[in-house]
C-alpha cells in the first residue's frame, strides 16, 4: 500500500510555525505603524537578526489610475531583469503577468535611495528579511520579495526571505503563480486574509464596474489606516448603494472559482499560501484553485441585499488584522468539541478546519462545497522524500540508455570517416543502430521530462535540483543528448522554417536543466577553496562542456555563407564580428581542453568551418581594428 502524505500537512506546518513565532504579530505591528506614521512610504525595524520592512497600505488613494486593475506582461516593463528567474521557459507556460499599477508602484520604490540603502543594510546585518504590508502596500511587499529572491538566488545567500501580507489584493496571473512554484518559492509567501475582507477578491472583477463605491471604500480604508477615528466617512459610505457592488464581485469570484484550463491565465490568481482567519481560528491553504474556491464560499455568506450595517462589518474586516493575529495562536490551545464526528482522522480534520474558518458545518449549502474544496487542497500521493527515492531507482534503471549513447559516441569518434559524434548522427543513415539511438533519446527525454514535471508540482523535496546526484546526472544527460538533438534539428532543415536552434528550437527540458547547473556553478564560485583546488585539464573532456557548441557552429556556418555573398560593408561588418567572436570562444574551449575529441575530428563541421573561415579571412582587406569582445562565454 502506498504511503500517502497527511492531509493539510504543509498548511498545518506553516500555521504552527507562524503561531509559535513572533513573526506574525510583529509583522502586523510594523504594518500598523507604516499605515499611521509613513503613508505612501515604508517603515523598517530590526529585531535581533530579523529585519522587518513594511509598506504602508496608504498608497494609491483612488486605486483607479488607468494601469491599476490591468494585467501586463512582466517583460514589457523594461526592468524584467529584476525578476529574471520568472521568465517563461517555453511557449506552453503562458506569459507571466502582473498588475501594471502595482508594478509601477514597486518600481518607484526600487528607484528610491532610502529603499536601496535599507535593503543593503538588512542584507549586511540580518539573517531573515520579512517583507510585509497591508492592503495595497502588500503588493509592493510581494514584488519586493520576488525581486530579492531573484537577486539572492544566483549567489546562494544564507539570508532567508519571507513575505507576510495582510488583506492583499491579487497581484498577477496563473503563470506568475506557476513560475513561483517552479522556482520553489511558494513557501516564502503567506497571505493573511480575514474571512469577510473584500479586498483580496476585488481584482477578480473589472475595477471600472465597481466605481464610485470603490472610490469611497478606498478613502474610508486609507483614512482609517492613518487615523483612529474615521467615523466621519461612515456617513458617506451609507449614501452608496452596495447591492450592485457585492453582486458584481460575487459573480466574478464565482466565475473564477469555476474557471478551468487556459481561462485562468487571463485572470488574477493567488500566489503562495493563504491563511484564512475568523473568530474561530484559522486554516491555511496552499493550493491556488482551493484558495479561489474558498474565497467564493466565504463571500457567499454575505448577501448583496444585506443591511448597510452588514456591509460595513465586511468593510471593517479589512482593518481588523490586529485582532486576528493576536487570536491566531488560540486555534492550537483551544479544545474543540469533536464528539459526534466520524472516527476517520481525515473527516475529523475537515470538520475542525471548517469550524476554524467560521463555516457552519450544519449549513449544507456552504459546508458541502467547502469540504470538497478542502479535499482538493489535500496533498495526495507519496511524500517528497519517498518520491526522491523512487526516482533514484528509476534513474538506475535508465543507466543502460545512457551507456548506449556513450557506446555510440565512442564508435563515432573511432570511425574511419573521422566525422565524429555530432556529424555522424547529423548525416544519419537508416540503420538499426541509428534507430536504437533515436529510441534511447526518446526514453531519456521522457524520464527527465517526468522529473521536471514532478519538481514543478512540488512532488519532490525543495532542494532536489540542488543535490549533487541529480544535478550531475542531469548535466551529463544534457551534454550527451543535446548535441544529437541539435543534429536532428539541422538534419531536417528546421532552422530554415523556425530559425536557429538556440533561440527557436531548444527544448524547454534543456533550458531548465541548464539553469539547474548554472546555479550550482554560481554557488561553487562563491567558495574559494573549491576554486583553489581546480586543476587544468591534461586531456580532452569526454563530452564538450558547452551543450550548445554545435548549434553555435551551425550559426557560424550560416554567417560565413552569407558573408561570402555580401557586398555591403555595413552588413558585412556584424557578420565578421560574430565570426571573430565565435572563433575566439572556440579556441578558448580547445585551449582549456573543454571539448571532446569529436570537435577536432578531421572532417567535423567545426574543422570544416575553421578551414573555410581562415581562407575567407585571407581575402579580407584588413583585420578588425579593435579586439573582439568575448561575448560567447555566457551564451
Coordinates of C-alpha atoms in Angstrom, one line a residue:
X1 CA 0.0 0.0 0.0
X2 CA 1.4 3.4 -1.0
X3 CA 2.2 5.9 1.8
X4 CA 0.1 9.0 1.4
X5 CA 1.2 12.4 2.8
X6 CA -1.0 13.7 5.6
X7 CA -4.0 15.9 4.8
X8 CA -3.2 19.6 5.4
X9 CA 0.4 18.7 6.2
X10 CA 2.2 21.6 4.7
X11 CA -0.5 24.0 5.6
X12 CA -0.6 23.0 9.3
X13 CA 3.2 23.1 9.5
X14 CA 3.1 26.7 8.2
X15 CA 0.4 27.8 10.6
X16 CA 2.1 26.1 13.5
X17 CA 5.3 27.8 12.7
X18 CA 3.8 31.2 12.4
X19 CA 1.8 30.8 15.6
X20 CA 4.8 29.7 17.5
X21 CA 7.0 32.7 16.5
X22 CA 6.6 36.4 16.9
X23 CA 6.8 36.9 13.2
X24 CA 3.0 37.3 12.6
X25 CA 2.2 39.8 15.4
X26 CA 5.4 41.8 14.9
X27 CA 4.8 42.0 11.1
X28 CA 1.4 43.4 11.7
X29 CA 2.7 45.9 14.3
X30 CA 5.2 47.2 11.8
X31 CA 2.4 47.4 9.1
X32 CA 0.2 49.3 11.5
X33 CA 3.0 51.8 12.2
X34 CA 3.7 52.2 8.5
X35 CA 0.0 52.9 7.9
X36 CA -0.1 55.5 10.6
X37 CA 3.4 57.1 10.5
X38 CA 4.6 56.5 7.0
X39 CA 1.7 56.9 4.5
X40 CA 2.8 56.3 0.9
X41 CA 6.1 55.0 2.2
X42 CA 7.6 52.2 4.2
X43 CA 8.8 51.5 7.7
X44 CA 11.8 49.4 8.7
X45 CA 12.7 47.8 12.1
X46 CA 15.3 45.3 13.1
X47 CA 14.7 42.9 16.0
X48 CA 17.9 41.0 16.5
X49 CA 18.8 39.0 13.4
X50 CA 15.4 39.7 11.8
X51 CA 14.7 42.7 9.7
X52 CA 11.1 43.9 9.0
X53 CA 10.3 46.1 6.1
X54 CA 6.6 47.1 6.0
X55 CA 4.9 49.0 3.2
X56 CA 2.0 51.3 4.1
X57 CA -1.4 50.4 2.8
X58 CA -2.0 54.1 2.2
X59 CA -0.8 54.2 -1.4
X60 CA -2.9 54.9 -4.5
X61 CA -6.0 56.6 -2.9
X62 CA -8.3 56.4 -5.9
X63 CA -6.9 53.0 -6.8
X64 CA -8.3 53.7 -10.2
X65 CA -5.4 55.1 -12.1
X66 CA -5.5 53.7 -15.7
X67 CA -3.0 51.0 -15.1
X68 CA -4.4 49.7 -11.8
X69 CA -6.6 46.6 -12.4
X70 CA -4.8 45.8 -15.7
X71 CA -2.5 42.8 -16.2
X72 CA 0.7 43.4 -18.2
X73 CA 3.4 41.1 -19.2
X74 CA 6.4 41.2 -16.9
X75 CA 8.7 41.5 -19.9
X76 CA 7.0 44.8 -21.0
X77 CA 8.1 46.9 -18.0
X78 CA 11.6 47.5 -19.3
X79 CA 13.0 46.2 -16.0
X80 CA 12.3 42.5 -16.4
X81 CA 15.9 41.7 -15.4
X82 CA 14.9 42.4 -11.8
X83 CA 12.8 39.2 -11.9
X84 CA 14.8 37.2 -14.4
X85 CA 14.1 33.7 -13.0
X86 CA 10.4 34.3 -13.5
X87 CA 10.7 34.3 -17.3
X88 CA 8.8 31.6 -19.1
X89 CA 10.8 28.5 -20.2
X90 CA 8.5 27.5 -23.1
X91 CA 5.6 28.5 -25.2
X92 CA 3.3 26.2 -23.3
X93 CA 3.6 28.0 -20.0
X94 CA 1.9 31.3 -20.9
X95 CA 3.1 34.8 -20.3
X96 CA 3.9 35.9 -16.7
X97 CA 1.7 38.9 -16.0
X98 CA 1.3 41.3 -13.0
X99 CA -0.9 44.2 -12.2
X100 CA 0.5 47.3 -14.1
X101 CA -0.3 49.7 -11.3
X102 CA 1.3 47.7 -8.6
X103 CA 4.4 47.0 -10.7
X104 CA 4.7 50.7 -11.3
X105 CA 4.4 51.4 -7.6
X106 CA 7.2 48.9 -6.8
X107 CA 9.5 50.4 -9.5
X108 CA 9.1 53.8 -7.9
X109 CA 10.2 52.4 -4.5
X110 CA 13.0 50.5 -6.2
X111 CA 14.5 53.7 -7.6
X112 CA 14.4 55.5 -4.2
X113 CA 17.8 55.8 -2.4
X114 CA 16.3 55.2 1.0
X115 CA 14.8 52.0 -0.1
X116 CA 18.0 50.7 -1.6
X117 CA 20.1 51.7 1.4
X118 CA 17.6 50.0 3.7
X119 CA 17.8 46.7 1.7
X120 CA 21.6 46.8 1.7
X121 CA 21.7 47.4 5.5
X122 CA 19.4 44.4 6.0
X123 CA 21.5 42.2 3.7
X124 CA 24.6 43.1 5.7
X125 CA 23.2 42.8 9.2
X126 CA 20.3 40.2 9.4
X127 CA 19.7 36.6 8.7
X128 CA 16.0 36.8 8.0
X129 CA 14.2 39.6 6.0
X130 CA 10.5 39.8 6.4
X131 CA 8.7 41.9 3.8
X132 CA 5.2 42.8 4.9
X133 CA 2.4 45.2 4.0
X134 CA -1.3 45.8 4.4
X135 CA -3.8 46.3 1.6
X136 CA -2.3 47.9 -1.5
X137 CA 1.1 48.1 0.3
X138 CA 1.1 44.2 0.5
X139 CA 1.5 44.0 -3.3
X140 CA 4.7 46.1 -3.0
X141 CA 5.9 43.7 -0.3
X142 CA 5.3 40.7 -2.6
X143 CA 7.1 42.3 -5.6
X144 CA 10.0 43.3 -3.3
X145 CA 10.2 39.7 -2.1
X146 CA 10.2 38.4 -5.7
X147 CA 13.0 40.9 -6.6
X148 CA 15.1 39.9 -3.5
X149 CA 14.6 36.2 -4.2
X150 CA 15.7 36.7 -7.8
X151 CA 18.7 38.7 -6.7
X152 CA 19.8 36.3 -4.0
X153 CA 19.2 33.1 -5.9
X154 CA 22.4 33.0 -8.0
X155 CA 24.7 33.7 -5.0
X156 CA 23.2 31.1 -2.7
X157 CA 22.8 33.7 0.0
X158 CA 22.3 32.4 3.6
X159 CA 19.7 35.1 4.2
X160 CA 16.1 33.9 4.3
X161 CA 13.3 35.9 2.7
X162 CA 9.7 35.7 4.0
X163 CA 6.7 37.7 2.7
X164 CA 3.8 38.1 5.1
X165 CA 0.9 40.2 3.8
X166 CA -2.4 41.3 5.3
X167 CA -5.5 41.8 3.2
X168 CA -3.5 41.8 0.0
X169 CA -5.2 42.3 -3.4
X170 CA -4.3 39.8 -6.1
X171 CA -1.0 40.6 -7.9
X172 CA -0.7 38.6 -11.1
X173 CA -2.0 35.7 -13.3
X174 CA -1.7 31.9 -13.0
X175 CA 1.5 31.9 -15.0
X176 CA 3.1 34.0 -12.2
X177 CA 1.8 31.5 -9.6
X178 CA 3.3 28.6 -11.6
X179 CA 6.6 30.4 -12.1
X180 CA 6.9 30.9 -8.4
X181 CA 6.2 27.2 -7.7
X182 CA 8.7 26.3 -10.4
X183 CA 11.4 28.3 -8.6
X184 CA 10.5 26.6 -5.3
X185 CA 9.5 30.0 -3.8
X186 CA 5.9 29.2 -2.8
X187 CA 6.8 28.7 0.8
X188 CA 8.2 32.2 1.0
X189 CA 4.8 33.8 0.7
X190 CA 2.0 33.8 3.2
X191 CA -1.1 36.0 2.8
X192 CA -3.2 36.5 5.9
X193 CA -6.9 37.2 4.9
X194 CA -9.8 37.8 7.2
X195 CA -13.0 35.9 6.4
X196 CA -15.1 38.8 5.1
X197 CA -12.3 41.0 3.7
X198 CA -13.4 42.1 0.3
X199 CA -10.0 43.4 -0.9
X200 CA -8.4 40.0 -1.8
X201 CA -11.4 39.3 -4.0
X202 CA -11.7 42.7 -5.7
X203 CA -9.4 42.1 -8.7
X204 CA -11.5 39.2 -9.9
X205 CA -13.9 41.9 -11.1
X206 CA -13.2 44.8 -13.5
X207 CA -12.5 47.8 -11.4
X208 CA -14.4 50.1 -13.7
X209 CA -17.6 48.2 -12.8
X210 CA -17.1 49.0 -9.1
X211 CA -16.9 52.8 -9.1
X212 CA -17.9 55.1 -7.4
X213 CA -18.4 52.7 -4.4
X214 CA -14.8 51.5 -4.7
X215 CA -13.5 55.1 -4.6
X216 CA -15.5 55.8 -1.3
X217 CA -14.3 52.5 0.1
X218 CA -10.6 53.2 -0.6
X219 CA -11.0 56.6 1.0
X220 CA -12.6 55.0 4.1
X221 CA -9.9 52.3 4.5
X222 CA -7.0 54.6 3.9
X223 CA -8.2 57.3 6.3
X224 CA -8.9 54.6 8.8
X225 CA -5.4 53.3 8.5
X226 CA -3.8 56.7 9.2
X227 CA -6.4 57.8 11.8
X228 CA -8.0 56.2 14.8
X229 CA -11.4 57.9 14.1
X230 CA -12.7 57.5 10.5
X231 CA -16.3 57.8 11.6
X232 CA -16.9 60.9 9.5
X233 CA -16.6 58.8 6.4
X234 CA -19.2 56.2 7.5
X235 CA -22.0 58.6 6.6
X236 CA -20.5 59.0 3.1
X237 CA -20.4 55.2 2.7
X238 CA -24.1 54.9 3.8
X239 CA -25.1 57.1 0.8
X240 CA -23.8 54.5 -1.6
X241 CA -25.8 51.5 -2.9
X242 CA -23.6 48.5 -2.3
X243 CA -26.1 45.9 -3.5
X244 CA -24.8 46.0 -7.1
X245 CA -21.2 46.3 -5.8
X246 CA -21.4 43.0 -3.9
X247 CA -23.3 41.3 -6.8
X248 CA -20.6 42.2 -9.3
X249 CA -17.8 41.0 -7.0
X250 CA -19.6 37.8 -6.0
X251 CA -20.4 36.9 -9.7
X252 CA -16.8 37.4 -10.8
X253 CA -15.3 35.4 -7.9
X254 CA -17.8 32.6 -8.6
X255 CA -16.8 32.7 -12.3
X256 CA -13.1 32.5 -11.3
X257 CA -13.8 29.6 -8.9
X258 CA -15.5 27.7 -11.8
X259 CA -12.9 28.5 -14.5
X260 CA -10.8 25.8 -16.0
X261 CA -7.7 25.5 -18.1
X262 CA -6.3 28.4 -20.0
X263 CA -9.1 30.7 -18.8
X264 CA -7.2 31.1 -15.5
X265 CA -4.2 32.7 -17.2
X266 CA -6.2 35.7 -18.2
X267 CA -7.5 36.2 -14.6
X268 CA -5.8 37.5 -11.5
X269 CA -4.7 34.4 -9.5
X270 CA -3.5 33.9 -5.9
X271 CA 0.2 33.0 -5.2
X272 CA 1.7 31.4 -2.1
X273 CA -0.2 30.2 0.9
X274 CA -3.4 31.8 2.2
X275 CA -4.1 31.9 5.9
X276 CA -7.9 32.5 6.3
X277 CA -8.8 33.9 9.7
X278 CA -12.1 34.1 11.6
X279 CA -13.2 34.5 15.2
X280 CA -13.0 30.7 15.5
X281 CA -9.4 30.3 14.4
X282 CA -7.7 29.9 11.0
X283 CA -7.0 27.5 8.2
X284 CA -4.2 27.6 5.7
X285 CA -4.4 26.5 2.0
X286 CA -1.5 26.4 -0.5
X287 CA -3.5 25.1 -3.5
X288 CA -4.4 28.1 -5.7
X289 CA -7.6 26.6 -7.0
X290 CA -8.7 25.7 -3.5
X291 CA -7.9 29.3 -2.4
X292 CA -10.2 30.8 -5.1
X293 CA -13.0 28.4 -4.2
X294 CA -12.7 29.2 -0.5
X295 CA -12.8 32.9 -1.3
X296 CA -16.0 32.3 -3.2
X297 CA -17.6 30.3 -0.4
X298 CA -16.7 32.8 2.3
X299 CA -18.3 35.6 0.2
X300 CA -21.4 33.5 -0.2
X301 CA -22.3 34.3 3.4
X302 CA -22.7 38.0 2.5
X303 CA -25.9 38.7 0.7
X304 CA -26.0 41.7 -1.7
X305 CA -29.3 42.7 -0.1
X306 CA -27.9 42.8 3.4
X307 CA -28.3 45.9 5.5
X308 CA -25.7 48.6 5.4
X309 CA -24.5 47.6 8.9
X310 CA -23.7 44.1 7.5
X311 CA -21.8 45.6 4.6
X312 CA -20.0 48.0 6.9
X313 CA -18.9 45.0 9.0
X314 CA -17.4 43.4 5.9
X315 CA -15.6 46.6 5.0
X316 CA -14.2 46.9 8.6
X317 CA -12.9 43.4 8.4
X318 CA -10.2 44.8 6.2
X319 CA -8.9 46.7 9.2
X320 CA -9.2 44.0 11.9
X321 CA -5.9 42.2 11.4
X322 CA -4.6 43.3 14.8
X323 CA -7.5 41.4 16.3
X324 CA -7.0 38.3 14.2
X325 CA -3.2 38.0 14.6
X326 CA -3.5 38.1 18.4
X327 CA -6.1 35.4 18.4
X328 CA -4.4 33.1 15.9
X329 CA -2.5 31.0 18.4
X330 CA -5.8 30.2 20.2
X331 CA -6.5 27.6 17.5
X332 CA -3.7 25.5 18.8
X333 CA -4.6 25.9 22.5
X334 CA -8.3 25.7 22.3
X335 CA -10.1 22.4 22.8
X336 CA -12.8 22.0 20.2
X337 CA -15.6 19.5 21.0
X338 CA -15.4 16.9 18.3
X339 CA -17.9 14.5 19.7
X340 CA -20.2 13.0 17.1
X341 CA -17.5 13.3 14.3
X342 CA -16.5 10.4 12.2
X343 CA -13.9 8.1 13.6
X344 CA -11.8 8.9 10.5
X345 CA -9.0 11.3 11.4
X346 CA -9.3 12.9 8.0
X347 CA -13.0 13.6 8.4
X348 CA -12.3 15.0 11.9
X349 CA -9.6 17.2 10.4
X350 CA -12.0 18.5 7.7
X351 CA -14.7 19.3 10.3
X352 CA -12.2 21.1 12.6
X353 CA -10.9 23.1 9.6
X354 CA -14.5 24.2 8.7
X355 CA -15.0 25.4 12.3
X356 CA -11.7 27.3 12.2
X357 CA -12.8 29.1 9.0
X358 CA -16.0 30.2 10.6
X359 CA -18.1 28.0 8.3
X360 CA -21.1 26.3 10.0
X361 CA -20.7 22.5 9.4
X362 CA -24.5 22.3 9.6
X363 CA -25.1 24.7 6.7
X364 CA -25.1 22.2 3.8
X365 CA -25.3 24.9 1.1
X366 CA -21.8 26.1 2.0
X367 CA -20.2 23.3 4.2
X368 CA -20.5 20.7 1.5
X369 CA -18.7 22.6 -1.3
X370 CA -16.2 23.8 1.4
X371 CA -15.5 20.1 2.3
X372 CA -14.9 19.4 -1.4
X373 CA -12.6 22.4 -1.5
X374 CA -10.5 21.1 1.4
X375 CA -10.4 17.7 -0.2
X376 CA -8.9 19.3 -3.3
X377 CA -6.3 21.0 -1.2
X378 CA -5.3 17.7 0.4
X379 CA -1.8 16.7 -0.7
X380 CA -2.2 13.3 -2.5
X381 CA 0.5 10.9 -3.5
X382 CA 3.8 9.9 -2.0
X383 CA 5.7 12.2 0.4
X384 CA 8.5 14.2 -1.4
X385 CA 11.3 12.2 0.1
X386 CA 9.7 8.9 -1.0
X387 CA 9.3 10.3 -4.5
X388 CA 13.0 11.2 -4.4
X389 CA 13.8 7.6 -3.5
X390 CA 11.6 6.1 -6.3
X391 CA 13.1 8.5 -8.8
X392 CA 16.6 7.3 -7.7
X393 CA 15.5 3.7 -8.6
X394 CA 14.2 4.9 -12.0
X395 CA 17.5 6.7 -12.6
X396 CA 19.4 3.5 -12.1
X397 CA 17.0 1.7 -14.5
X398 CA 17.7 4.2 -17.3
X399 CA 21.5 4.0 -16.8
X400 CA 21.8 1.4 -19.7
X401 CA 20.2 4.0 -22.0
X402 CA 23.0 6.5 -21.1
X403 CA 25.6 3.7 -21.6
X404 CA 24.2 3.1 -25.1
X405 CA 24.7 6.7 -26.1
X406 CA 28.3 6.6 -24.7
X407 CA 29.0 3.5 -26.7
X408 CA 27.6 5.1 -29.8
X409 CA 29.7 8.2 -29.3
X410 CA 32.9 6.0 -28.8
X411 CA 32.1 4.2 -32.1
X412 CA 31.6 7.5 -34.0
X413 CA 34.8 9.0 -32.6
X414 CA 36.8 6.0 -33.6
X415 CA 35.2 5.7 -37.1
X416 CA 37.5 5.8 -40.1
X417 CA 35.4 8.6 -41.8
X418 CA 36.5 10.9 -38.9
X419 CA 33.2 12.8 -38.7
X420 CA 32.8 12.5 -35.0
X421 CA 29.7 12.1 -32.8
X422 CA 27.7 15.1 -33.9
X423 CA 28.2 14.9 -37.7
X424 CA 27.8 11.1 -37.9
X425 CA 24.3 11.4 -36.3
X426 CA 23.5 14.5 -38.4
X427 CA 24.1 12.6 -41.6
X428 CA 22.0 9.7 -40.2
X429 CA 21.7 6.5 -42.3
X430 CA 18.6 4.4 -41.9
X431 CA 20.3 1.7 -39.9
X432 CA 19.3 -0.3 -36.9
X433 CA 22.0 1.5 -34.9
X434 CA 20.6 4.9 -35.6
X435 CA 17.0 3.7 -34.8
X436 CA 18.2 2.4 -31.5
X437 CA 19.8 5.8 -30.7
X438 CA 16.5 7.6 -31.5
X439 CA 14.6 5.3 -29.1
X440 CA 17.2 5.8 -26.4
X441 CA 17.0 9.6 -26.8
X442 CA 13.2 9.3 -26.5
X443 CA 13.4 7.3 -23.3
X444 CA 15.9 9.6 -21.7
X445 CA 13.8 12.7 -22.7
X446 CA 10.6 11.1 -21.2
X447 CA 12.4 10.4 -17.9
X448 CA 13.8 13.9 -17.5
X449 CA 10.5 15.5 -18.5
X450 CA 8.9 13.5 -15.8
X451 CA 11.5 14.6 -13.2
X452 CA 11.0 18.3 -14.2
X453 CA 7.2 17.9 -14.0
X454 CA 7.3 16.4 -10.5
X455 CA 9.7 19.2 -9.4
X456 CA 7.3 21.9 -10.7
X457 CA 4.3 20.2 -9.0
X458 CA 6.2 20.3 -5.6
X459 CA 6.2 16.5 -5.5
X460 CA 9.9 16.4 -4.8
X461 CA 12.0 17.8 -1.9
X462 CA 12.5 21.6 -2.1
X463 CA 16.3 21.2 -2.6
X464 CA 16.0 18.3 -5.1
X465 CA 17.5 20.2 -8.0
X466 CA 20.5 21.4 -5.9
X467 CA 21.5 17.9 -4.8
X468 CA 24.8 16.8 -6.4
X469 CA 23.5 13.4 -7.5
X470 CA 20.6 14.9 -9.6
X471 CA 22.5 18.0 -10.7
X472 CA 25.4 16.0 -12.0
X473 CA 23.2 13.3 -13.6
X474 CA 21.1 15.9 -15.4
X475 CA 24.2 17.8 -16.6
X476 CA 25.7 14.7 -18.0
X477 CA 22.5 13.8 -19.8
X478 CA 22.3 17.3 -21.3
X479 CA 26.0 17.2 -22.6
X480 CA 25.4 13.7 -24.0
X481 CA 22.0 14.1 -25.6
X482 CA 21.6 17.8 -26.7
X483 CA 24.3 17.6 -29.4
X484 CA 22.2 14.8 -31.0
X485 CA 19.0 16.9 -30.7
X486 CA 20.8 19.7 -32.4
X487 CA 22.0 17.4 -35.2
X488 CA 18.4 16.2 -35.7
X489 CA 17.2 19.8 -35.8
X490 CA 19.6 20.8 -38.6
X491 CA 19.4 17.5 -40.5
X492 CA 15.6 18.1 -41.0
X493 CA 16.2 21.7 -42.0
X494 CA 14.1 23.0 -39.2
X495 CA 16.3 26.0 -38.9
X496 CA 15.1 27.2 -42.3
X497 CA 11.5 27.1 -41.0
X498 CA 11.8 28.2 -37.4
X499 CA 15.2 29.9 -37.2
X500 CA 18.4 28.7 -35.5
X501 CA 18.3 26.2 -32.6
X502 CA 19.4 28.3 -29.7
X503 CA 16.6 30.9 -29.9
X504 CA 13.9 28.9 -31.7
X505 CA 14.4 25.2 -31.4
X506 CA 15.8 24.4 -27.9
X507 CA 13.5 22.1 -25.9
X508 CA 12.3 23.5 -22.6
X509 CA 13.8 20.5 -20.8
X510 CA 17.3 21.5 -21.7
X511 CA 16.7 25.1 -20.7
X512 CA 15.6 24.1 -17.2
X513 CA 18.4 21.6 -16.7
X514 CA 20.8 24.2 -17.9
X515 CA 19.5 26.6 -15.3
X516 CA 19.9 24.0 -12.5
X517 CA 23.5 23.5 -13.5
X518 CA 24.3 27.2 -13.7
X519 CA 23.0 27.7 -10.2
X520 CA 25.4 25.0 -9.0
X521 CA 28.2 26.8 -10.8
X522 CA 27.3 30.1 -9.2
X523 CA 27.3 28.5 -5.8
X524 CA 30.7 26.9 -6.4
X525 CA 32.0 30.3 -7.5
X526 CA 31.3 31.6 -4.0
X527 CA 33.5 29.0 -2.4
X528 CA 37.2 30.0 -2.8
X529 CA 38.5 26.7 -1.6
X530 CA 36.9 24.9 -4.5
X531 CA 38.4 27.4 -7.0
X532 CA 41.8 27.0 -5.5
X533 CA 41.7 23.2 -5.9
X534 CA 40.6 23.4 -9.6
X535 CA 43.2 21.9 -11.8
X536 CA 43.8 22.4 -15.5
X537 CA 42.8 19.6 -17.8
X538 CA 45.6 17.3 -19.2
X539 CA 43.3 15.6 -21.7
X540 CA 40.2 16.4 -23.7
X541 CA 36.9 16.2 -22.0
X542 CA 34.8 13.1 -22.6
X543 CA 31.9 15.5 -23.6
X544 CA 32.1 19.1 -24.8
X545 CA 31.3 21.2 -21.8
X546 CA 29.0 23.5 -23.8
X547 CA 26.0 21.5 -24.9
X548 CA 25.1 24.3 -27.3
X549 CA 28.6 24.3 -29.0
X550 CA 27.3 22.6 -32.2
X551 CA 24.4 25.0 -32.5
X552 CA 26.9 27.8 -32.4
X553 CA 28.9 26.1 -35.1
X554 CA 25.8 25.9 -37.3
X555 CA 25.1 29.6 -36.8
X556 CA 28.8 30.4 -37.7
X557 CA 28.5 28.3 -40.9
X558 CA 25.4 30.3 -41.8
X559 CA 27.2 33.6 -41.1
X560 CA 30.1 32.5 -43.3
X561 CA 27.9 31.6 -46.3
X562 CA 26.1 34.9 -46.1
X563 CA 29.4 36.8 -45.7
X564 CA 30.8 35.2 -48.9
X565 CA 28.0 36.8 -50.9
X566 CA 27.6 40.1 -49.0
X567 CA 28.9 43.2 -50.8
X568 CA 27.5 45.8 -48.5
X569 CA 30.3 46.7 -45.9
X570 CA 27.7 47.8 -43.3
X571 CA 26.0 44.4 -43.5
X572 CA 29.3 42.5 -43.7
X573 CA 30.7 44.1 -40.5
X574 CA 28.4 42.5 -37.9
X575 CA 28.8 39.1 -39.6
X576 CA 32.6 39.3 -39.3
X577 CA 32.2 40.5 -35.7
X578 CA 30.1 37.4 -34.9
X579 CA 32.6 35.0 -36.6
X580 CA 35.7 36.5 -34.9
X581 CA 33.8 36.3 -31.6
X582 CA 32.9 32.6 -32.1
X583 CA 36.5 31.8 -33.3
X584 CA 37.9 33.3 -30.1
X585 CA 35.3 31.4 -28.0
X586 CA 36.0 28.0 -29.6
X587 CA 39.8 28.5 -29.3
X588 CA 39.4 29.2 -25.6
X589 CA 37.4 25.9 -25.1
X590 CA 40.0 24.0 -27.1
X591 CA 42.9 25.5 -25.1
X592 CA 41.2 24.5 -21.9
X593 CA 40.6 21.0 -23.3
X594 CA 36.9 21.5 -22.6
X595 CA 35.9 19.9 -25.9
X596 CA 35.5 16.3 -26.8
X597 CA 37.8 14.7 -29.5
X598 CA 34.8 14.8 -32.0
X599 CA 35.1 18.6 -32.2
X600 CA 38.7 18.2 -33.5
X601 CA 37.9 15.2 -35.8
X602 CA 39.4 15.8 -39.3
X603 CA 36.0 16.0 -41.1
X604 CA 33.9 17.6 -38.4
X605 CA 31.6 20.6 -39.0
X606 CA 33.8 22.7 -36.8
X607 CA 37.1 21.7 -38.6
X608 CA 35.4 22.4 -42.0
X609 CA 34.1 25.8 -40.8
X610 CA 37.5 26.7 -39.3
X611 CA 39.3 25.9 -42.6
X612 CA 36.8 27.9 -44.7
X613 CA 36.9 30.8 -42.2
X614 CA 40.7 31.1 -42.3
X615 CA 40.7 31.0 -46.1
X616 CA 38.0 33.7 -46.2
X617 CA 40.0 35.9 -43.7
X618 CA 42.9 35.9 -46.1
X619 CA 40.7 37.6 -48.7
X620 CA 39.6 40.4 -46.3
X621 CA 41.2 43.8 -46.9
X622 CA 42.2 44.2 -43.3
X623 CA 41.6 42.6 -39.9
X624 CA 39.3 44.3 -37.3
X625 CA 40.9 47.4 -35.7
X626 CA 39.9 46.5 -32.1
X627 CA 39.9 43.3 -30.1
X628 CA 36.7 41.4 -30.5
X629 CA 34.7 41.1 -27.2
X630 CA 34.4 37.7 -25.7
X631 CA 30.7 37.6 -25.8
X632 CA 30.0 33.9 -26.2
X633 CA 31.3 32.8 -22.8
X634 CA 27.9 33.2 -21.3
X635 CA 25.8 32.0 -24.2

